[in-house]
Coordinates of C-alpha atoms in Angstrom, one line a residue:
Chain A
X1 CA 76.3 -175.5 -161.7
X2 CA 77.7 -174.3 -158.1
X3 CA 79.9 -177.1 -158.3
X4 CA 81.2 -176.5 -161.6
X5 CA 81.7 -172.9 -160.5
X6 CA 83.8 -173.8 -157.4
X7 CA 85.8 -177.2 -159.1
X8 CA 87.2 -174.4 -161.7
X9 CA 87.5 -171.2 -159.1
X10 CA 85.3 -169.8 -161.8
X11 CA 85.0 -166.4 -159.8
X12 CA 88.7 -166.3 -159.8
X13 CA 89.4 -166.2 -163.3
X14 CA 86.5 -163.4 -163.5
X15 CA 88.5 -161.4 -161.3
X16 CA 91.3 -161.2 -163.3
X17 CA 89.4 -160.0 -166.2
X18 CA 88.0 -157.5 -163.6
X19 CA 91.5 -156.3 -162.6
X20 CA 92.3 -156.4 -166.1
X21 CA 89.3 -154.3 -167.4
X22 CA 90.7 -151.9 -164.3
X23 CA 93.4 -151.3 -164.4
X24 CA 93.4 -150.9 -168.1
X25 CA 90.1 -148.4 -168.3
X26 CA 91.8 -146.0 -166.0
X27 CA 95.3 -146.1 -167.7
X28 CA 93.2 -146.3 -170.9
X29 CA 91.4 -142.7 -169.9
X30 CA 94.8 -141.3 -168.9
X31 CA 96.5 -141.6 -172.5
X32 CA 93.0 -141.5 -174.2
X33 CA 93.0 -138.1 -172.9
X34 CA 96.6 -137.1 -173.8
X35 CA 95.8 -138.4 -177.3
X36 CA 92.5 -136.3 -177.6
X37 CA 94.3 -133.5 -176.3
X38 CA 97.2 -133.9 -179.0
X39 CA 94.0 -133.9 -181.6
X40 CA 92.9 -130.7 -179.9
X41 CA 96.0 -128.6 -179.9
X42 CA 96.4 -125.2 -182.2
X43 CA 99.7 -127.4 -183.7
X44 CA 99.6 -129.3 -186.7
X45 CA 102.5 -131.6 -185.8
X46 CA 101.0 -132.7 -182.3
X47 CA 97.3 -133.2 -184.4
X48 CA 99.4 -135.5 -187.2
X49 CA 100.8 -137.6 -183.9
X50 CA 97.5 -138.1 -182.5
X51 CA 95.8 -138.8 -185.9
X52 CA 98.2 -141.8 -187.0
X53 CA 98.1 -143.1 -182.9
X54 CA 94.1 -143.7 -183.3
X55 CA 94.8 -144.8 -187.1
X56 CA 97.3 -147.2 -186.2
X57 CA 96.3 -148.4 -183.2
X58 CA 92.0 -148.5 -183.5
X59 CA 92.6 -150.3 -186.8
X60 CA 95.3 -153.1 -185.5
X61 CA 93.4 -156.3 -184.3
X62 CA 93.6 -156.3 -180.4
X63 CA 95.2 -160.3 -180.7
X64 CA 97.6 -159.0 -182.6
X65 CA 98.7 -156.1 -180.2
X66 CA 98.5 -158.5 -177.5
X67 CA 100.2 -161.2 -178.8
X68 CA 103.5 -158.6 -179.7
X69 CA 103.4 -157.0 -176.2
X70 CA 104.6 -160.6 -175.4
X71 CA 106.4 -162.0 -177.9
X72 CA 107.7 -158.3 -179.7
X73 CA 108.0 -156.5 -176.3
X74 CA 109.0 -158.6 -173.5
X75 CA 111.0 -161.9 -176.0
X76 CA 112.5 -159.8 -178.5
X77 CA 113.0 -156.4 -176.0
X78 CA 112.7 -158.0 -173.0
X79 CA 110.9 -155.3 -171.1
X80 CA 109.7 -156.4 -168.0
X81 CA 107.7 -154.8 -165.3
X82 CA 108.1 -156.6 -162.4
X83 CA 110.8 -158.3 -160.7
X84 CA 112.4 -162.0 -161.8
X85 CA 114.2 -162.6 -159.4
X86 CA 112.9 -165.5 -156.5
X87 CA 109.4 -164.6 -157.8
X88 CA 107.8 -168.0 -158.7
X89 CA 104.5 -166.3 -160.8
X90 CA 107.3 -163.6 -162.6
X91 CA 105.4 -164.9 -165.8
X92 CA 102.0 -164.7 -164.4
X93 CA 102.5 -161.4 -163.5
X94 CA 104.4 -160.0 -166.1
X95 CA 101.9 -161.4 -168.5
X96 CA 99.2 -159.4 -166.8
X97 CA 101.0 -156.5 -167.3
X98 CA 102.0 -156.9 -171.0
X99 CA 98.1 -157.7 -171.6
X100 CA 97.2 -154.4 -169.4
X101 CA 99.1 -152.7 -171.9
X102 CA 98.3 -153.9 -174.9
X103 CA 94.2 -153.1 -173.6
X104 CA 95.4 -149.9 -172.5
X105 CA 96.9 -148.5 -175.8
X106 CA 94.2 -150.1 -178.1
X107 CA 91.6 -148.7 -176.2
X108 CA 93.3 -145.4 -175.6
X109 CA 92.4 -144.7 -179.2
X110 CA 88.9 -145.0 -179.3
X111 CA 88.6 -143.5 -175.4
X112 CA 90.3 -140.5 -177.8
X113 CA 87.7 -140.7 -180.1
X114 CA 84.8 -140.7 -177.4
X115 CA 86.2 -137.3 -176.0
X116 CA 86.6 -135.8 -179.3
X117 CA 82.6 -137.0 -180.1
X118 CA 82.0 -135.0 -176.3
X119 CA 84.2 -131.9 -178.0
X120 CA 81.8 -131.9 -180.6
X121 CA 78.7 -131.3 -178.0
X122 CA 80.2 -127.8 -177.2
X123 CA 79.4 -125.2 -178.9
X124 CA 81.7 -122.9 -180.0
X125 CA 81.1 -120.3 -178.2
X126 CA 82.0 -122.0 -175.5
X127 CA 86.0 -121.6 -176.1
X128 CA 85.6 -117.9 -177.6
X129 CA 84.2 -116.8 -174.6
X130 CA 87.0 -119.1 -172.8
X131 CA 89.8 -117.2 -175.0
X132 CA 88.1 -114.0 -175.0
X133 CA 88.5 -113.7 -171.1
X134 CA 92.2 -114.2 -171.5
X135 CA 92.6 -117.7 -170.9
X136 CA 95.2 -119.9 -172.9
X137 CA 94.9 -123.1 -174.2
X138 CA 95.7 -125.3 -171.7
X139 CA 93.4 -123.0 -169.3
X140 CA 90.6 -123.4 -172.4
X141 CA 91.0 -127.0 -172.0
X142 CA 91.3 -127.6 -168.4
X143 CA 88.6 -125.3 -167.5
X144 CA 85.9 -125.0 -170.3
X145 CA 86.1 -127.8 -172.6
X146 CA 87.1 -131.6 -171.2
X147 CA 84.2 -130.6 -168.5
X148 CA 82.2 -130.3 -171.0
X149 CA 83.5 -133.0 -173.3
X150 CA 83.9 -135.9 -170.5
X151 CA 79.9 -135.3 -169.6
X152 CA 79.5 -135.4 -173.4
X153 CA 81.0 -138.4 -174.0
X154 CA 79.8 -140.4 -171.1
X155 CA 77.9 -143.0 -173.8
X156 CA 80.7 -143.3 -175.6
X157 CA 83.3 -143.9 -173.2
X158 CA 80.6 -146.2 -171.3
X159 CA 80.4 -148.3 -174.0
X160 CA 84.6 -148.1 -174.6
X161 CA 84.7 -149.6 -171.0
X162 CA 81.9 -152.3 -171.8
X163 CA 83.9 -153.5 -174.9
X164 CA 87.1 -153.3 -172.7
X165 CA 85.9 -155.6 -170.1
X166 CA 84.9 -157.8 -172.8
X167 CA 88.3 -157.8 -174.4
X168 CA 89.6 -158.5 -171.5
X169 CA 88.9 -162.5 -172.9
X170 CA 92.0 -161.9 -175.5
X171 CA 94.6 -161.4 -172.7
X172 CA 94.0 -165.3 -172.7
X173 CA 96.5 -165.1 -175.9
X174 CA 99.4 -164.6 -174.0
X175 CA 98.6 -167.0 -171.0
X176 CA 96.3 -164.8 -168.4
X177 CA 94.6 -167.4 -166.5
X178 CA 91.4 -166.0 -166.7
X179 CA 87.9 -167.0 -167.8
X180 CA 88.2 -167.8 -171.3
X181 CA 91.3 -169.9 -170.0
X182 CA 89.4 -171.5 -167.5
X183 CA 86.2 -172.0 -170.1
X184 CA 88.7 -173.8 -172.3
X185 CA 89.8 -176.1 -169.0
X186 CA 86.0 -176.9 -168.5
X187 CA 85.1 -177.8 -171.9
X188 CA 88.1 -180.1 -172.0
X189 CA 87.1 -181.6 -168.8
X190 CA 83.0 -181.3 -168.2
X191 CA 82.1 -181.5 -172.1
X192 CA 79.2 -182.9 -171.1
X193 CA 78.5 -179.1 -169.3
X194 CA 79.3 -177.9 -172.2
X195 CA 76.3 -175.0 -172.8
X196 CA 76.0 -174.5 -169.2
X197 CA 79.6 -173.5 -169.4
X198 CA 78.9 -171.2 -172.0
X199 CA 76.1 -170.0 -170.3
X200 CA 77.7 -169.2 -167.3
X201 CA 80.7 -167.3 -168.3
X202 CA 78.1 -165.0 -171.3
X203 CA 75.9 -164.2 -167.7
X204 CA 78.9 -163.4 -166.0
X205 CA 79.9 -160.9 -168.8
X206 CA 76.3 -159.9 -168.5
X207 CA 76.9 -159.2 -165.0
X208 CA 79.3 -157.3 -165.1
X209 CA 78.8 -155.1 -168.4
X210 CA 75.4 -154.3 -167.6
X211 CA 75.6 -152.2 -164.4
X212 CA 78.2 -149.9 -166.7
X213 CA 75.5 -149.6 -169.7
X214 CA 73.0 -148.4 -166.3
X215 CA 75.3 -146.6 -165.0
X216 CA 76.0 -144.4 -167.7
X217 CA 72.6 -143.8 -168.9
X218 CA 72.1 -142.4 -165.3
X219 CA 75.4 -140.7 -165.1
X220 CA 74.7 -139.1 -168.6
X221 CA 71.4 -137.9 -167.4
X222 CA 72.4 -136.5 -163.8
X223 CA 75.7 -134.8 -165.1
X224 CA 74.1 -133.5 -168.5
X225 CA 74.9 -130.0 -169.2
X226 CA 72.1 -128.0 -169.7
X227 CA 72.3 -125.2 -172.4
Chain B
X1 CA 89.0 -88.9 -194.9
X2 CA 91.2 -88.6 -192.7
X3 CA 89.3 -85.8 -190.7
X4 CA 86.4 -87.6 -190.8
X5 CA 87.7 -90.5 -188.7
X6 CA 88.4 -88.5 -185.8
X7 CA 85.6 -88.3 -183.4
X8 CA 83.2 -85.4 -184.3
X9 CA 83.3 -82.7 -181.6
X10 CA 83.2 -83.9 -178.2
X11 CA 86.6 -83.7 -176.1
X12 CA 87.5 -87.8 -175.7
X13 CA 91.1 -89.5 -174.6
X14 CA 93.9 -90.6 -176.9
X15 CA 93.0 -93.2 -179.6
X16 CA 92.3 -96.6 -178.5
X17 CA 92.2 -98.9 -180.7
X18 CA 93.4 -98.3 -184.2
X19 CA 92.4 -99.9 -187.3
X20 CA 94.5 -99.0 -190.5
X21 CA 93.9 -100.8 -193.7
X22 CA 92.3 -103.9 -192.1
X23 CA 91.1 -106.3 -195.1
X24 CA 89.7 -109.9 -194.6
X25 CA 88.3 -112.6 -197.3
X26 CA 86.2 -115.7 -196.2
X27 CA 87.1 -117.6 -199.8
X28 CA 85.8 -115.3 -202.4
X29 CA 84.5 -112.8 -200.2
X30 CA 85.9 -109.7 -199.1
X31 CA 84.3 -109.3 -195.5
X32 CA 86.4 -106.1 -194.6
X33 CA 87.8 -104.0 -197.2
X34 CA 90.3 -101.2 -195.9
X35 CA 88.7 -101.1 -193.0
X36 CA 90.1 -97.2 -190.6
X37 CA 88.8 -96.9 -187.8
X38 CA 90.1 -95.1 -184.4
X39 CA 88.4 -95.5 -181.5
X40 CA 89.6 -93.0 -178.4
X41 CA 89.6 -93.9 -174.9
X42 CA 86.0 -93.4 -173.0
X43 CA 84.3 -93.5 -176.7
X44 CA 81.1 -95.4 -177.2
X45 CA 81.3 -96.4 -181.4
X46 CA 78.2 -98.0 -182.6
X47 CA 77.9 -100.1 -185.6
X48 CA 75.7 -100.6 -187.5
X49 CA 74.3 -101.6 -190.8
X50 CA 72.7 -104.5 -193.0
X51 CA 73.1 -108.4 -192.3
X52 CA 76.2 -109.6 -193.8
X53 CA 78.0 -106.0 -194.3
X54 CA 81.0 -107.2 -192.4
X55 CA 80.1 -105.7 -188.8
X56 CA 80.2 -108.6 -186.5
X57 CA 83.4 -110.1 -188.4
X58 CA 85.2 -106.1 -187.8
X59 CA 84.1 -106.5 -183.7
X60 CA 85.3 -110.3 -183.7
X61 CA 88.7 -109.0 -185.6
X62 CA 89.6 -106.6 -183.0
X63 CA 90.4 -109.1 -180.6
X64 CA 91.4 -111.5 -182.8
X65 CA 88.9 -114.3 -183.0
X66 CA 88.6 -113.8 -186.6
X67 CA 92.1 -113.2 -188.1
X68 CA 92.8 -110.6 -190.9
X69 CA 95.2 -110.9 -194.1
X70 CA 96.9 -107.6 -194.3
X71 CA 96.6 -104.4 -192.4
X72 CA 97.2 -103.3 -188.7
X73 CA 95.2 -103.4 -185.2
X74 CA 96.8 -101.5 -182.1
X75 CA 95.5 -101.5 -178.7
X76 CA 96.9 -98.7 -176.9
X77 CA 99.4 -98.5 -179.3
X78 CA 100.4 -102.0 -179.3
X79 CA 99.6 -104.1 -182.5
X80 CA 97.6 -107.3 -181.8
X81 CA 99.9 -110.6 -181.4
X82 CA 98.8 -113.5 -183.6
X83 CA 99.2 -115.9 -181.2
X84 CA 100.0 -117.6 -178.0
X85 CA 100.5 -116.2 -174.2
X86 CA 101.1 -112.4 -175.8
X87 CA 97.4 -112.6 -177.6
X88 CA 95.7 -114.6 -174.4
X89 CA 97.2 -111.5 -172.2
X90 CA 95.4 -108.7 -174.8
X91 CA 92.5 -110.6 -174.7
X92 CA 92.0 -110.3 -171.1
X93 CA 92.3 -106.8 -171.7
X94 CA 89.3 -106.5 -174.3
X95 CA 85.7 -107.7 -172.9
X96 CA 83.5 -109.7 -175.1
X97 CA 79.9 -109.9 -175.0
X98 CA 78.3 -112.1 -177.5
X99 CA 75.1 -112.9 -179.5
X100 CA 74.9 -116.0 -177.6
X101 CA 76.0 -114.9 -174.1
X102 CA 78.5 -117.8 -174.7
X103 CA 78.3 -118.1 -170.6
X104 CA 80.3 -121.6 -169.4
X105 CA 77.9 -123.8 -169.0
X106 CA 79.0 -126.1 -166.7
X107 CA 79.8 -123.1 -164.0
X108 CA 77.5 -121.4 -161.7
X109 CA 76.8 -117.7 -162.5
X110 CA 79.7 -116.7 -159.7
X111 CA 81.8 -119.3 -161.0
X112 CA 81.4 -117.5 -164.5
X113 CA 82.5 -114.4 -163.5
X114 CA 85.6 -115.2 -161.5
X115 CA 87.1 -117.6 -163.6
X116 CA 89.2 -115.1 -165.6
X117 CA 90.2 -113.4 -162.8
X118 CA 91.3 -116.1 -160.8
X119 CA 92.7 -117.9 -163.6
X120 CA 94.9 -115.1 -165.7
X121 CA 94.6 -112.4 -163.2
X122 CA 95.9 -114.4 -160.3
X123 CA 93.4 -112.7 -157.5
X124 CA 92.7 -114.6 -154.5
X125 CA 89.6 -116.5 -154.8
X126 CA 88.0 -114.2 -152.3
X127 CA 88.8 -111.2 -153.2
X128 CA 87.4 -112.3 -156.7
X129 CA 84.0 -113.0 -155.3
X130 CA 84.0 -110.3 -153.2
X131 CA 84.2 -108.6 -156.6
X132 CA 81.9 -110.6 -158.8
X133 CA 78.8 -110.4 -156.4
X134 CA 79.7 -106.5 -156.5
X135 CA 79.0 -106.6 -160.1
X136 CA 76.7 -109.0 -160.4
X137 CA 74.7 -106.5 -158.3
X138 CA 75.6 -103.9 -160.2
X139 CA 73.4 -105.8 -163.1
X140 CA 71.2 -106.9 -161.0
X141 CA 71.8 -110.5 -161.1
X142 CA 73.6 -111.4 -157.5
X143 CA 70.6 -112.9 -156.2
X144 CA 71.6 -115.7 -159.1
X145 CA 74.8 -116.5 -158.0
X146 CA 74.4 -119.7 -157.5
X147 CA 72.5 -120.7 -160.5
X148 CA 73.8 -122.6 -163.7
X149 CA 73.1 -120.0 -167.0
X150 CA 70.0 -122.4 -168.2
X151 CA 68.6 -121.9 -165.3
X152 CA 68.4 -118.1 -166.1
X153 CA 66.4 -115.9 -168.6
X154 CA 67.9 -114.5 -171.8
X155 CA 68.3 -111.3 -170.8
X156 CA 69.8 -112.2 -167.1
X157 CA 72.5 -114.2 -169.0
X158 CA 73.5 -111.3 -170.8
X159 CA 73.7 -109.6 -168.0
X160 CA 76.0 -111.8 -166.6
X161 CA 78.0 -112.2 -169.1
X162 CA 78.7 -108.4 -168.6
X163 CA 79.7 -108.7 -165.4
X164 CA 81.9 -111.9 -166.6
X165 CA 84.3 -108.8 -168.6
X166 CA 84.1 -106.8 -166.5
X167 CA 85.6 -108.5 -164.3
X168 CA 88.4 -108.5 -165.8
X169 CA 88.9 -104.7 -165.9
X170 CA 88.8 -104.2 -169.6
X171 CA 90.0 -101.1 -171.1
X172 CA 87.3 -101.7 -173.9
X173 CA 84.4 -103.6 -174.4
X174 CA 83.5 -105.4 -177.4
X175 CA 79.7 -105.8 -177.6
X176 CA 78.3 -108.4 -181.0
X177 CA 74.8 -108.0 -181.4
X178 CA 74.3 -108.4 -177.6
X179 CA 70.7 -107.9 -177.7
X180 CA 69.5 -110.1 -180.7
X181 CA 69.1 -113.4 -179.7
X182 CA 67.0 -111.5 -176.5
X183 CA 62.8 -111.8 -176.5
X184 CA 61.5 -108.0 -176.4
X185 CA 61.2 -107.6 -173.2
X186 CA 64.4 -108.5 -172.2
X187 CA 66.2 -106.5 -174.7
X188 CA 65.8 -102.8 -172.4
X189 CA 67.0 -104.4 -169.5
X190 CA 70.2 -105.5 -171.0
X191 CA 70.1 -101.6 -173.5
X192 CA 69.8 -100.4 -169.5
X193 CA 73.4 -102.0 -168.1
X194 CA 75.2 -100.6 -171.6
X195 CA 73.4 -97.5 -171.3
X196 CA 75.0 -96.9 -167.9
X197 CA 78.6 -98.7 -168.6
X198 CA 78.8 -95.7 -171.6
X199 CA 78.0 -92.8 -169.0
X200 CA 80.6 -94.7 -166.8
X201 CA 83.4 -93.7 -169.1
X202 CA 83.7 -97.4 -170.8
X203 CA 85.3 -97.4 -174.1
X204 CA 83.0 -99.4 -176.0
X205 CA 82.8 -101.1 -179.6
X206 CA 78.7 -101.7 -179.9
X207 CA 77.8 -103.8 -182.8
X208 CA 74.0 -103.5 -182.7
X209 CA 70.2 -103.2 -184.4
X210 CA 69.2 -101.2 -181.7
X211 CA 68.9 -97.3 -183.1
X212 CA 67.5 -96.0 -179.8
X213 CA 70.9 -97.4 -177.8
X214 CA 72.9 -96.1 -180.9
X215 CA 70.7 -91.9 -180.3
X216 CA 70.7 -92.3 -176.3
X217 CA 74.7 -93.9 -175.8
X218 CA 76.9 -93.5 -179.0
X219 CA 79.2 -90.9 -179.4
X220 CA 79.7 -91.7 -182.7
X221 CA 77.7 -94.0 -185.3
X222 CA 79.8 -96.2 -187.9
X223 CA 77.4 -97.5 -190.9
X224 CA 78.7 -100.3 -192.6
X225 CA 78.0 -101.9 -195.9
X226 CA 79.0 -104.7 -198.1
X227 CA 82.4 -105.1 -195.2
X228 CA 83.4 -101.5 -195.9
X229 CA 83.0 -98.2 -193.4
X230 CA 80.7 -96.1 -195.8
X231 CA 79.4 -93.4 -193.2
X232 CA 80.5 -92.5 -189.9
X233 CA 79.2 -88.9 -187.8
X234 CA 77.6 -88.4 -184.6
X235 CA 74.0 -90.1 -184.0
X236 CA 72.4 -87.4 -184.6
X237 CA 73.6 -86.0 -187.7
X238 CA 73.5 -90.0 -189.2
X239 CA 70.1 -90.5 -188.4
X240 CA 68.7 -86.9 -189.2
X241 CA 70.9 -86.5 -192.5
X242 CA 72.5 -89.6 -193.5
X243 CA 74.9 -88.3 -196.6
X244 CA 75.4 -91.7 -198.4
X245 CA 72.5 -93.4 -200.4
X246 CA 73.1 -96.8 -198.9
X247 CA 72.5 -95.5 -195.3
X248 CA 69.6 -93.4 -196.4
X249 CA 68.1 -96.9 -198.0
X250 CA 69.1 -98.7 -194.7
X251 CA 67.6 -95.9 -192.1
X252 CA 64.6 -96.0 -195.0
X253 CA 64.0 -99.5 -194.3
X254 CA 64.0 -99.3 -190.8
X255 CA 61.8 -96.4 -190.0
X256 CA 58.9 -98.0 -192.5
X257 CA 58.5 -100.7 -190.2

């Protein structure tokens, strides 16, 4: 099994699904949020926007999304993000990007969803006492309720990040060499390993999807707001 | 009418807050039906009357956390903004004390009470504490400062949530049932801080149960029914010789219990 592990760098390919799960859960947070907050807002316009971005997006199969960051965005519009010139892995790393974002705006949406399902833990009273000091909505928000809401929505966004890293195995659609690409190389050249291989890339996932489900549990717990 | 709006007999500022014509429907029903009322500057008003006769909706109206269809609210002769940075700025003019103390619960009890003015009034974060432990003192709650609101009882909650307006130097103080989600024996202690914030000279809007804060504090008792202003006189004329038969059936009620 170590063998197998080292011939196909096996470790390797999980960290770029690590990186990937990253760099895309943070960036996923950031405009999760921004969505969530559009939802929020006393303005009907900004709540239709954030409406049809989880619609659209949360309802779009990730391949798909994936697959056009490649082909629609970077072929067609040929957005890149890092340089071409005399840069040998320009397709590596471009593709790691295109997948980053296609992770990052499909998750976005449910990451919305998870702070809107921590919104709902607050009682009202919470933001009429907030306006009824003075404070505006921004204030409201800043101050009162996404405190309230991210500790709310730990679960949820726990178990966003736990499908996220798990997604990460679709970024093999557009040629990230990580481990579903590697499990692919395996089977075509150990199929007589074939369930260990399986085995050892599900306890990988295992690995590193369970200390998130612990540590939200725990996090939930220790930064629960007591009412 | 008219006459009977102005504050009976005792010698009180200019008028306050003015309510003129105020009506309200939630669907089918009409929660506040031409609602007057003037409230002068250093007058305690108590409200009272039956559940569902409109009173919390009229407190909750007067800063606008319940919006009204037609009529006019002034504030010091300014009429109440619907919206935005004008409404957040008359806000932080009116205190609030809920039902449900409403304190943020993710804040310790100092943190509660300089929020507002850090945030909107712009103090110094010292200066603000320096502040909020004077008035946490001044209900008896400083040696709390550091605690999160669960960790407090009902009644020291309320307490701090006082001090959380009045920390924000209101120039009247709206008070919703403040005292009914309170066990018993925490409801004089709480009676005790608005007792004393009415002999301070606090305007005050009091929507309450409690007849014995409404005969020791109020200036002047509104009776409401069925989201209109049936009765209003001094406490002791209402209690002693209500004039309409709806608060005679309401005071009946109470006084066989």
């Amino acid at each position: 099994m170590l063998e197998l592990i080292e011939q196909f760098n096996v470790l390797g390919a999980f960290w770029l699904n690590i990186r990937l799960a990253a760099v895309s859960f943070v960036l996923a947070m950031v405009v999760g949020t921004v969505v969530a907050i559009l939802r929020l807002a006393p303005v009907s316009v900004l709540n239709w926007f954030g409406a049809t971005y989880v619609t659209l997006l949360r309802n779009t199969p990730l391949t798909l999304i994936i697959v056009f960051a490649n082909l629609g965005l970077w072929l067609q519009l040929g957005i890149e993000f890092v340089p071409r010139e005399n840069n040998p892995n320009f397709i590596l790393e471009n593709n790691f990007w295109l997948a980053v974002l296609g992770l990052t705006v499909y998750h976005a949406a449910f990451i919305c969803e998870a702070i809107r399902s921590g919104v709902n833990t607050i009682p009202v009273g919470q933001s009429e006492a907030a306006r009824s000091i003075g404070l505006g909505f921004g204030q409201s928000l800043r101050e009162v309720i996404l405190p309230q809401a991210f500790r709310g929505g730990i679960t949820p966004i726990g178990n966003v990040l736990i499908a996220l890293i798990k997604n990460t195995t679709v970024a093999v659609a557009i040629g990230n060499r990580e481990i579903a690409y590697q499990m692919r190389n395996m089977m075509e050249f150990r199929p007589d390993a074939g369930i260990l291989i399986f085995l050892i890339v599900a306890i990988g996932f295992v690995i590193l999807t369970l200390p998130v489900g612990l540590g939200t549990s725990w996090l939930s717990a220790k930064l629960a707001v007591k009412r | 009418m008219t006459d009977s709006r102005e504050s009976p007999g005792t010698g009180l500022g200019a008028p306050l807050v003015v309510l003129e014509d105020v009506n309200k429907h939630f669907g089918d029903l009409h929660v506040l039906k031409d609602i007057n009322l003037t409230v002068h500057e250093g007058e305690v008003v108590v409200v009272i009357g039956p559940s569902g006769s409109g009173k919390s909706t009229l407190c909750r109206t007067i800063n606008r956390l319940e919006s009204y269809e037609s009529g006019t609210i002034t504030i010091h002769g300014d009429e109440l903004p619907s919206e935005g940075k004008a409404l957040a700025k008359l806000r932080a003019d009116v205190g609030m004390v809920f039902q449900s103390f409403n304190l943020f619960s993710h804040k310790t009890i100092l943190e509660n009470v300089t929020l507002g003015p850090i945030k909107v009034r712009r103090k110094k974060a010292a200066e603000a504490k320096q502040r909020a432990m004077e008035l946490l003192q001044r209900v008896g709650v400083d040696h709390q400062a550091e605690k999160y609101p669960a960790q407090l009882s009902g009644g020291q909650q309320q307490r701090v949530a006082i001090a959380r307006s009045l920390a924000m130097d209101p120039t009247v103080m709206l008070f919703d049932e403040p005292t009914s989600a309170l066990d018993p024996e925490m409801i004089n202690e709480v009676l005790d801080v608005m007792t004393s914030l009415a002999k301070s000279g606090m305007t005050m809007i009091v929507v309450t149960h409690e007849m014995g804060f409404a005969r020791k504090a109020a200036d002047r008792v509104v009776f409401m029914s069925d989201g209109a202003i049936v009765e209003e006189n001094t406490p002791e004329e209402f209690f002693t010789n209500p004039q309409s038969d709806r608060a005679k059936d309401f005071l009946g009620k109470l006084l066989t219990h």
